[in-house]
């Protein structure tokens, strides 16, 4: 798949309808954003999630950019963001000349820690003149941006409660979390029931998805904005298409963007959506096989699924304890690479990122620890049982007590 590895980390899965649907676009000449596929793809995603509005974008980062603008984020505002994430959401905050405030991960499921979020909002901020102000920077806190990482949800219930309490919009980065669900009501989660569970991206004010090459479904590059506010959806559609007020006379009342997805990409998305549930089943099967193989191996701690979560296990990852396993995550990565197997650590935490050194750094010890110890393993939808057995064999053979 061009990664240079015999067993790549997370390669796209193309089933065949993509060829047919894309060819139809080419044959009809509908290659840009006009045509029926964009709307169809939007409807497929909206229907899957159980929401009314979805607006396709060129990629997930563009979706985040627009979502923050719709949430009212502007110059010198602050946005509370997960520290342990791919850099895109933090960058999107800076596009608006606003500042991210990074919140540490919790150690069990590795997502934004709702308790640390609560602590910042309650003790690090002051409610004054109908708004929330950061006591240290004196900037206005304008939104909360939880990032659901690796196919597992953030514990959203407390986050949504805090948002309500402090009157802050929630912008969900669900780019790694299409199809992920969480238990949305009070009481004990019931896995045998369908009701009571909600899709990630439907509980906050606005959410962003991505269809980049390594995501659970792909359009090559693509994104989607989902919002429960009808006027935000209309505005998203308007802003992503250059804010055209009169398309004949070229009248624009606002500064928009050229962020629309093309019909060709959407055609691919329609084909991929037909397989989303199959992709999720494959990811879950792969995770189950890794989990049972690594059970009881000293020094390996796989990511976990919370009782209140239905994870897609989008990117299978595990903590590697150097003392117990016998080597650290980076050494294991190098040994696997020599065997043609691609693995990868998690991102440098945003509070350590040189690109965001101007931002407020709260202590993020858990994110730092996870960055040092976690390694993601090959988990392509199309990973064969024999390829997975080879990865498992290597990991077990390298363990201290092999
Ligand atoms: C992939 C990803 C994005 C960005 O999506 P693109 O479509 O690549 O722009 C944003 N946030 C996170 C956490 C991601 O993993």
Short mmCIF file of C-alpha atoms and ligand atoms in Angstrom, two decimals:
data_model
loop_
_atom_site.label_atom_id
_atom_site.label_comp_id
_atom_site.label_asym_id
_atom_site.label_seq_id
_atom_site.Cartn_x
_atom_site.Cartn_y
_atom_site.Cartn_z
CA UNK A 1 0.00 0.00 0.00
CA UNK A 2 2.97 2.27 -0.52
CA UNK A 3 3.98 2.35 3.14
CA UNK A 4 7.08 0.31 2.34
CA UNK A 5 6.08 -2.23 4.97
CA UNK A 6 4.96 -5.77 4.23
CA UNK A 7 2.31 -5.39 6.93
CA UNK A 8 1.22 -1.72 7.05
CA UNK A 9 -0.36 -0.07 10.06
CA UNK A 10 -3.74 0.92 8.69
CA UNK A 11 -4.29 0.65 4.95
CA UNK A 12 -7.54 1.59 3.19
CA UNK A 13 -9.96 -1.12 2.09
CA UNK A 14 -11.42 -0.63 -1.40
CA UNK A 15 -14.16 -3.11 -2.25
CA UNK A 16 -15.08 -2.40 -5.85
CA UNK A 17 -18.17 -0.20 -6.00
CA UNK A 18 -15.78 2.74 -5.75
CA UNK A 19 -14.67 2.06 -9.36
CA UNK A 20 -18.21 1.94 -10.64
CA UNK A 21 -19.45 5.04 -8.84
CA UNK A 22 -16.37 7.09 -9.74
CA UNK A 23 -16.57 5.99 -13.37
CA UNK A 24 -20.17 7.21 -13.47
CA UNK A 25 -18.97 10.66 -12.35
CA UNK A 26 -16.28 10.72 -15.00
CA UNK A 27 -18.61 9.50 -17.75
CA UNK A 28 -21.19 12.14 -16.84
CA UNK A 29 -18.62 14.91 -16.45
CA UNK A 30 -19.69 15.60 -12.86
CA UNK A 31 -16.19 15.86 -11.45
CA UNK A 32 -16.38 18.88 -9.14
CA UNK A 33 -18.87 19.67 -6.39
CA UNK A 34 -21.95 19.67 -8.61
CA UNK A 35 -23.72 16.33 -9.10
CA UNK A 36 -25.78 14.09 -6.91
CA UNK A 37 -23.14 12.17 -4.99
CA UNK A 38 -22.20 14.88 -2.49
CA UNK A 39 -25.76 15.18 -1.26
CA UNK A 40 -26.18 11.42 -1.24
CA UNK A 41 -23.01 10.92 0.79
CA UNK A 42 -24.14 13.59 3.26
CA UNK A 43 -27.48 11.85 3.64
CA UNK A 44 -25.88 8.45 4.13
CA UNK A 45 -23.68 9.75 6.93
CA UNK A 46 -26.52 11.74 8.54
CA UNK A 47 -28.80 8.72 8.43
CA UNK A 48 -26.14 6.44 9.86
CA UNK A 49 -25.59 8.81 12.78
CA UNK A 50 -29.26 9.55 13.26
CA UNK A 51 -29.02 13.29 12.65
CA UNK A 52 -30.71 15.60 10.16
CA UNK A 53 -27.81 17.69 8.95
CA UNK A 54 -24.44 16.79 7.50
CA UNK A 55 -22.23 18.99 5.34
CA UNK A 56 -19.31 17.46 3.40
CA UNK A 57 -15.93 19.19 3.36
CA UNK A 58 -12.57 18.67 1.66
CA UNK A 59 -11.06 17.16 4.81
CA UNK A 60 -11.50 16.88 8.56
CA UNK A 61 -9.23 19.80 9.33
CA UNK A 62 -11.35 22.10 7.16
CA UNK A 63 -14.44 20.80 8.96
CA UNK A 64 -12.86 21.74 12.30
CA UNK A 65 -11.91 25.16 10.96
CA UNK A 66 -15.51 25.93 9.96
CA UNK A 67 -16.99 24.34 13.09
CA UNK A 68 -14.96 26.62 15.33
CA UNK A 69 -16.09 29.67 13.37
CA UNK A 70 -19.71 28.58 13.75
CA UNK A 71 -19.16 28.07 17.47
CA UNK A 72 -18.20 31.75 17.67
CA UNK A 73 -14.49 31.29 18.32
CA UNK A 74 -12.49 34.39 17.42
CA UNK A 75 -9.29 36.26 18.04
CA UNK A 76 -7.77 35.80 21.52
CA UNK A 77 -10.53 33.49 22.67
CA UNK A 78 -9.53 30.20 24.25
CA UNK A 79 -10.69 26.71 23.34
CA UNK A 80 -10.22 23.78 25.69
CA UNK A 81 -8.70 20.88 23.69
CA UNK A 82 -7.48 17.34 24.44
CA UNK A 83 -3.69 17.33 24.92
CA UNK A 84 -3.27 13.84 23.49
CA UNK A 85 -4.35 14.19 19.88
CA UNK A 86 -3.19 14.52 16.33
CA UNK A 87 -2.31 18.20 15.86
CA UNK A 88 -5.19 19.19 13.54
CA UNK A 89 -7.72 20.43 16.15
CA UNK A 90 -5.09 22.55 17.90
CA UNK A 91 -4.09 24.06 14.57
CA UNK A 92 -7.71 24.78 13.71
CA UNK A 93 -8.00 26.84 16.90
CA UNK A 94 -4.98 28.90 15.81
CA UNK A 95 -6.51 29.52 12.35
CA UNK A 96 -8.94 31.79 14.21
CA UNK A 97 -6.15 33.46 16.16
CA UNK A 98 -7.60 31.83 19.24
CA UNK A 99 -5.58 29.81 21.77
CA UNK A 100 -5.88 26.16 22.76
CA UNK A 101 -5.80 25.23 26.45
CA UNK A 102 -4.72 21.61 26.65
CA UNK A 103 -6.35 19.14 29.04
CA UNK A 104 -4.56 15.96 30.04
CA UNK A 105 -5.73 12.44 29.18
CA UNK A 106 -7.12 10.04 31.77
CA UNK A 107 -4.98 6.92 32.25
CA UNK A 108 -7.54 4.17 31.64
CA UNK A 109 -9.11 4.95 28.26
CA UNK A 110 -6.58 7.64 27.28
CA UNK A 111 -9.22 10.25 26.37
CA UNK A 112 -9.63 13.83 27.63
CA UNK A 113 -9.96 13.70 31.44
CA UNK A 114 -13.37 15.14 32.41
CA UNK A 115 -12.15 15.71 35.98
CA UNK A 116 -9.22 17.80 34.84
CA UNK A 117 -11.56 19.67 32.52
CA UNK A 118 -13.89 20.35 35.44
CA UNK A 119 -10.99 21.46 37.58
CA UNK A 120 -9.85 23.96 34.95
CA UNK A 121 -13.33 25.37 34.34
CA UNK A 122 -14.23 25.59 38.04
CA UNK A 123 -10.92 26.66 39.55
CA UNK A 124 -8.90 28.07 36.69
CA UNK A 125 -11.66 30.32 35.36
CA UNK A 126 -14.07 32.97 36.54
CA UNK A 127 -17.64 33.58 35.45
CA UNK A 128 -18.06 37.31 34.86
CA UNK A 129 -20.23 39.52 32.61
CA UNK A 130 -22.06 36.47 31.25
CA UNK A 131 -18.89 34.78 30.06
CA UNK A 132 -16.12 32.52 31.30
CA UNK A 133 -12.63 33.99 31.71
CA UNK A 134 -9.31 32.24 32.23
CA UNK A 135 -7.96 33.62 35.53
CA UNK A 136 -4.36 33.33 34.43
CA UNK A 137 -4.51 34.66 30.86
CA UNK A 138 -7.64 36.85 31.23
CA UNK A 139 -8.85 35.50 27.92
CA UNK A 140 -12.40 34.39 27.29
CA UNK A 141 -12.96 30.61 27.19
CA UNK A 142 -15.20 30.11 24.22
CA UNK A 143 -15.64 26.38 23.49
CA UNK A 144 -14.74 22.83 24.50
CA UNK A 145 -13.14 20.59 21.86
CA UNK A 146 -12.93 16.97 23.02
CA UNK A 147 -11.08 14.64 20.63
CA UNK A 148 -12.27 11.03 20.54
CA UNK A 149 -9.02 9.19 19.89
CA UNK A 150 -8.29 5.75 18.43
CA UNK A 151 -11.93 4.77 17.96
CA UNK A 152 -12.94 5.11 21.61
CA UNK A 153 -15.20 7.91 22.87
CA UNK A 154 -14.36 10.61 25.39
CA UNK A 155 -16.55 10.25 28.50
CA UNK A 156 -18.99 12.75 27.03
CA UNK A 157 -21.71 12.87 29.68
CA UNK A 158 -19.71 14.89 32.21
CA UNK A 159 -18.23 17.01 29.41
CA UNK A 160 -21.69 17.90 28.10
CA UNK A 161 -22.86 18.69 31.64
CA UNK A 162 -19.93 21.02 32.21
CA UNK A 163 -20.58 22.67 28.86
CA UNK A 164 -24.17 23.30 29.84
CA UNK A 165 -23.16 24.58 33.23
CA UNK A 166 -20.65 27.07 31.78
CA UNK A 167 -22.69 27.85 28.66
CA UNK A 168 -19.94 26.67 26.28
CA UNK A 169 -20.53 25.05 22.90
CA UNK A 170 -19.02 21.59 22.40
CA UNK A 171 -17.16 21.00 19.14
CA UNK A 172 -16.44 17.27 18.88
CA UNK A 173 -13.43 16.07 16.94
CA UNK A 174 -14.91 12.74 15.86
CA UNK A 175 -12.48 12.31 12.98
CA UNK A 176 -11.24 8.99 14.37
CA UNK A 177 -14.62 7.95 15.67
CA UNK A 178 -17.19 7.38 12.93
CA UNK A 179 -19.50 4.65 14.23
CA UNK A 180 -18.34 4.95 17.84
CA UNK A 181 -21.12 5.01 20.44
CA UNK A 182 -21.51 5.93 24.10
CA UNK A 183 -24.18 5.31 26.72
CA UNK A 184 -26.03 8.60 26.78
CA UNK A 185 -28.39 8.20 29.72
CA UNK A 186 -27.98 7.86 33.46
CA UNK A 187 -27.79 4.42 35.02
CA UNK A 188 -25.87 1.29 34.15
CA UNK A 189 -25.02 0.83 30.47
CA UNK A 190 -26.87 -2.06 28.88
CA UNK A 191 -25.02 -3.65 25.97
CA UNK A 192 -27.91 -5.87 25.00
CA UNK A 193 -30.09 -2.86 24.21
CA UNK A 194 -30.00 -0.66 21.12
CA UNK A 195 -31.70 2.32 22.73
CA UNK A 196 -29.73 4.32 25.25
CA UNK A 197 -26.68 4.44 23.01
CA UNK A 198 -25.79 7.48 20.92
CA UNK A 199 -23.29 7.96 18.14
CA UNK A 200 -20.30 10.12 18.87
CA UNK A 201 -20.78 13.44 17.12
CA UNK A 202 -24.47 13.77 17.92
CA UNK A 203 -24.42 14.91 21.55
CA UNK A 204 -22.56 18.21 21.29
CA UNK A 205 -23.31 21.30 19.25
CA UNK A 206 -21.24 20.39 16.23
CA UNK A 207 -18.90 17.56 15.25
CA UNK A 208 -16.32 16.85 12.59
CA UNK A 209 -15.49 13.63 10.79
CA UNK A 210 -12.64 12.71 8.45
CA UNK A 211 -12.33 10.36 5.49
CA UNK A 212 -8.58 10.51 5.16
CA UNK A 213 -6.81 7.41 3.82
CA UNK A 214 -6.25 5.74 7.18
CA UNK A 215 -9.65 6.43 8.74
CA UNK A 216 -12.31 3.73 9.08
CA UNK A 217 -13.77 4.69 5.71
CA UNK A 218 -12.03 6.91 3.20
CA UNK A 219 -12.63 9.20 0.24
CA UNK A 220 -8.90 9.73 -0.25
CA UNK A 221 -9.33 13.01 1.54
CA UNK A 222 -12.62 14.27 2.89
CA UNK A 223 -14.54 15.47 5.90
CA UNK A 224 -18.02 16.07 7.27
CA UNK A 225 -19.64 18.57 9.60
CA UNK A 226 -22.59 17.37 11.64
CA UNK A 227 -24.62 19.73 13.79
CA UNK A 228 -27.90 19.73 15.64
CA UNK A 229 -28.37 23.44 14.90
CA UNK A 230 -30.22 23.88 11.64
CA UNK A 231 -28.90 27.41 11.12
CA UNK A 232 -25.31 26.26 11.74
CA UNK A 233 -25.71 23.59 9.05
CA UNK A 234 -27.03 26.18 6.60
CA UNK A 235 -24.16 28.49 7.45
CA UNK A 236 -21.64 25.64 7.08
CA UNK A 237 -22.96 24.92 3.61
CA UNK A 238 -22.74 28.61 2.74
CA UNK A 239 -19.23 29.18 4.14
CA UNK A 240 -17.71 26.04 2.61
CA UNK A 241 -18.92 27.10 -0.87
CA UNK A 242 -17.29 30.56 -0.92
CA UNK A 243 -20.25 32.28 0.81
CA UNK A 244 -22.08 32.94 -2.44
CA UNK A 245 -25.11 35.19 -1.98
CA UNK A 246 -25.70 35.74 -5.66
CA UNK A 247 -23.94 33.10 -7.75
CA UNK A 248 -24.74 34.88 -11.01
CA UNK A 249 -23.60 38.36 -10.06
CA UNK A 250 -20.88 37.03 -7.71
CA UNK A 251 -22.08 38.79 -4.60
CA UNK A 252 -20.54 37.54 -1.33
CA UNK A 253 -21.52 39.09 2.00
CA UNK A 254 -18.91 37.18 3.96
CA UNK A 255 -15.42 35.74 3.57
CA UNK A 256 -16.01 32.06 2.80
CA UNK A 257 -13.85 29.08 1.93
CA UNK A 258 -13.49 26.67 -0.94
CA UNK A 259 -13.98 23.64 1.28
CA UNK A 260 -16.57 21.57 -0.60
CA UNK A 261 -15.97 17.89 -1.29
CA UNK A 262 -16.00 16.87 -4.96
CA UNK A 263 -18.56 14.59 -6.55
CA UNK A 264 -15.78 12.06 -7.34
CA UNK A 265 -14.71 11.85 -3.70
CA UNK A 266 -18.33 11.68 -2.53
CA UNK A 267 -18.97 8.82 -4.96
CA UNK A 268 -16.14 6.95 -3.29
CA UNK A 269 -17.65 7.84 0.09
CA UNK A 270 -21.03 6.38 -0.91
CA UNK A 271 -19.35 3.11 -1.84
CA UNK A 272 -17.37 3.08 1.41
CA UNK A 273 -20.44 3.83 3.56
CA UNK A 274 -22.02 0.62 2.27
CA UNK A 275 -19.23 -1.21 4.11
CA UNK A 276 -18.87 0.84 7.29
CA UNK A 277 -20.45 -1.76 9.57
CA UNK A 278 -18.28 -4.47 8.02
CA UNK A 279 -15.19 -2.36 8.63
CA UNK A 280 -16.18 -1.90 12.27
CA UNK A 281 -16.73 -5.65 12.70
CA UNK A 282 -13.32 -6.32 11.19
CA UNK A 283 -11.65 -3.83 13.55
CA UNK A 284 -13.38 -5.38 16.54
CA UNK A 285 -12.39 -8.89 15.46
CA UNK A 286 -8.75 -7.83 15.02
CA UNK A 287 -8.76 -6.17 18.46
CA UNK A 288 -10.28 -9.25 20.10
CA UNK A 289 -7.55 -11.46 18.60
CA UNK A 290 -4.79 -9.13 19.83
CA UNK A 291 -6.41 -8.82 23.25
CA UNK A 292 -6.59 -12.56 23.78
CA UNK A 293 -3.05 -13.10 22.49
CA UNK A 294 -1.57 -10.44 24.78
CA UNK A 295 -3.56 -11.37 27.85
CA UNK A 296 -1.20 -12.19 30.66
CA UNK A 297 1.92 -11.06 28.78
CA UNK A 298 3.92 -9.08 31.32
CA UNK A 299 4.35 -5.44 30.33
CA UNK A 300 1.68 -5.24 27.62
CA UNK A 301 -1.46 -3.29 28.47
CA UNK A 302 -3.89 -3.02 25.54
CA UNK A 303 -6.29 -0.14 25.18
CA UNK A 304 -9.61 -0.86 26.85
CA UNK A 305 -13.26 -0.39 26.10
CA UNK A 306 -15.20 1.41 28.81
CA UNK A 307 -18.49 -0.15 29.99
CA UNK A 308 -20.22 3.00 28.70
CA UNK A 309 -18.51 2.80 25.30
CA UNK A 310 -18.87 0.91 22.05
CA UNK A 311 -15.43 1.33 20.57
CA UNK A 312 -14.66 0.68 16.92
CA UNK A 313 -11.04 -0.12 17.91
CA UNK A 314 -10.08 2.01 14.91
CA UNK A 315 -6.36 1.99 15.70
CA UNK A 316 -5.37 -0.89 17.95
CA UNK A 317 -2.85 0.31 20.51
CA UNK A 318 -1.16 -0.98 23.65
CA UNK A 319 1.08 0.32 26.40
CA UNK A 320 4.53 -1.24 26.52
CA UNK A 321 6.15 -1.27 29.94
CA UNK A 322 9.93 -1.36 29.46
CA UNK A 323 10.74 -3.02 32.78
CA UNK A 324 8.29 -5.85 32.44
CA UNK A 325 8.21 -6.38 28.69
CA UNK A 326 11.96 -6.14 28.31
CA UNK A 327 12.18 -3.27 25.83
CA UNK A 328 10.47 0.07 25.35
CA UNK A 329 7.87 1.04 22.74
CA UNK A 330 10.43 2.58 20.36
CA UNK A 331 12.72 -0.45 20.54
CA UNK A 332 9.77 -2.71 19.84
CA UNK A 333 8.79 -0.46 16.91
CA UNK A 334 12.30 -0.86 15.41
CA UNK A 335 12.32 -4.62 15.88
CA UNK A 336 8.91 -4.95 14.21
CA UNK A 337 10.04 -2.68 11.35
CA UNK A 338 12.98 -5.04 10.69
CA UNK A 339 10.40 -7.80 10.22
CA UNK A 340 8.47 -5.65 7.74
CA UNK A 341 5.75 -4.76 10.26
CA UNK A 342 4.68 -1.15 10.67
CA UNK A 343 3.82 0.16 14.13
CA UNK A 344 3.67 3.71 15.46
CA UNK A 345 3.70 5.66 18.74
CA UNK A 346 0.96 8.09 19.68
CA UNK A 347 1.36 11.80 18.95
CA UNK A 348 3.61 14.18 20.80
CA UNK A 349 1.25 15.72 23.37
CA UNK A 350 0.13 19.19 22.30
CA UNK A 351 1.45 20.82 25.48
CA UNK A 352 4.93 19.73 24.32
CA UNK A 353 4.46 20.65 20.66
CA UNK A 354 6.85 23.34 19.39
CA UNK A 355 4.07 24.45 17.03
CA UNK A 356 1.94 25.35 20.07
CA UNK A 357 4.56 26.66 22.44
CA UNK A 358 2.67 29.95 22.68
CA UNK A 359 -0.30 28.21 24.27
CA UNK A 360 -1.11 27.77 27.90
CA UNK A 361 0.43 24.55 29.19
CA UNK A 362 -1.36 22.88 32.07
CA UNK A 363 0.50 19.83 33.38
CA UNK A 364 -0.27 16.79 31.23
CA UNK A 365 1.71 13.93 32.84
CA UNK A 366 -0.64 11.18 31.62
CA UNK A 367 -0.47 12.31 27.99
CA UNK A 368 3.33 12.39 28.28
CA UNK A 369 3.44 8.89 29.73
CA UNK A 370 1.10 7.51 27.03
CA UNK A 371 3.23 9.16 24.35
CA UNK A 372 6.31 7.40 25.70
CA UNK A 373 4.76 3.97 26.15
CA UNK A 374 1.95 3.39 23.65
CA UNK A 375 2.44 1.66 20.33
CA UNK A 376 -0.22 1.13 17.65
CA UNK A 377 -0.15 -2.19 15.76
CA UNK A 378 -1.27 -3.18 12.25
CA UNK A 379 -5.05 -3.23 12.14
CA UNK A 380 -6.11 -2.63 8.55
CA UNK A 381 -9.65 -3.76 7.82
CA UNK A 382 -8.12 -6.19 5.32
CA UNK A 383 -5.47 -7.57 7.71
CA UNK A 384 -5.40 -11.32 7.13
CA UNK A 385 -5.44 -13.80 9.99
CA UNK A 386 -2.00 -15.03 8.95
CA UNK A 387 -0.53 -11.51 8.87
CA UNK A 388 -1.98 -10.81 12.31
CA UNK A 389 -0.60 -14.11 13.60
CA UNK A 390 2.81 -12.99 12.37
CA UNK A 391 2.56 -9.67 14.24
CA UNK A 392 1.42 -11.48 17.39
CA UNK A 393 4.24 -14.02 17.01
CA UNK A 394 6.84 -11.25 16.78
CA UNK A 395 5.48 -9.33 19.77
CA UNK A 396 5.37 -12.48 21.90
CA UNK A 397 8.80 -13.69 20.81
CA UNK A 398 10.36 -10.37 21.82
CA UNK A 399 8.83 -10.40 25.30
CA UNK A 400 11.28 -10.89 28.16
CA UNK A 401 9.61 -14.04 29.36
CA UNK A 402 9.07 -15.51 25.91
C1 LIG B 1 -7.32 12.63 10.94
C2 LIG B 1 -7.54 13.59 12.03
C3 LIG B 1 -7.91 14.93 11.78
C4 LIG B 1 -7.88 15.58 10.45
O1 LIG B 1 -8.53 15.02 9.43
P1 LIG B 1 -8.02 15.29 7.93
O2 LIG B 1 -9.15 14.77 7.13
O3 LIG B 1 -6.76 14.52 7.75
O4 LIG B 1 -7.83 16.76 7.77
C5 LIG B 1 -8.23 15.73 12.85
N1 LIG B 1 -8.14 15.29 14.12
C6 LIG B 1 -7.74 14.03 14.39
C7 LIG B 1 -7.68 13.61 15.82
C8 LIG B 1 -7.40 13.15 13.37
O5 LIG B 1 -6.98 11.92 13.67
#
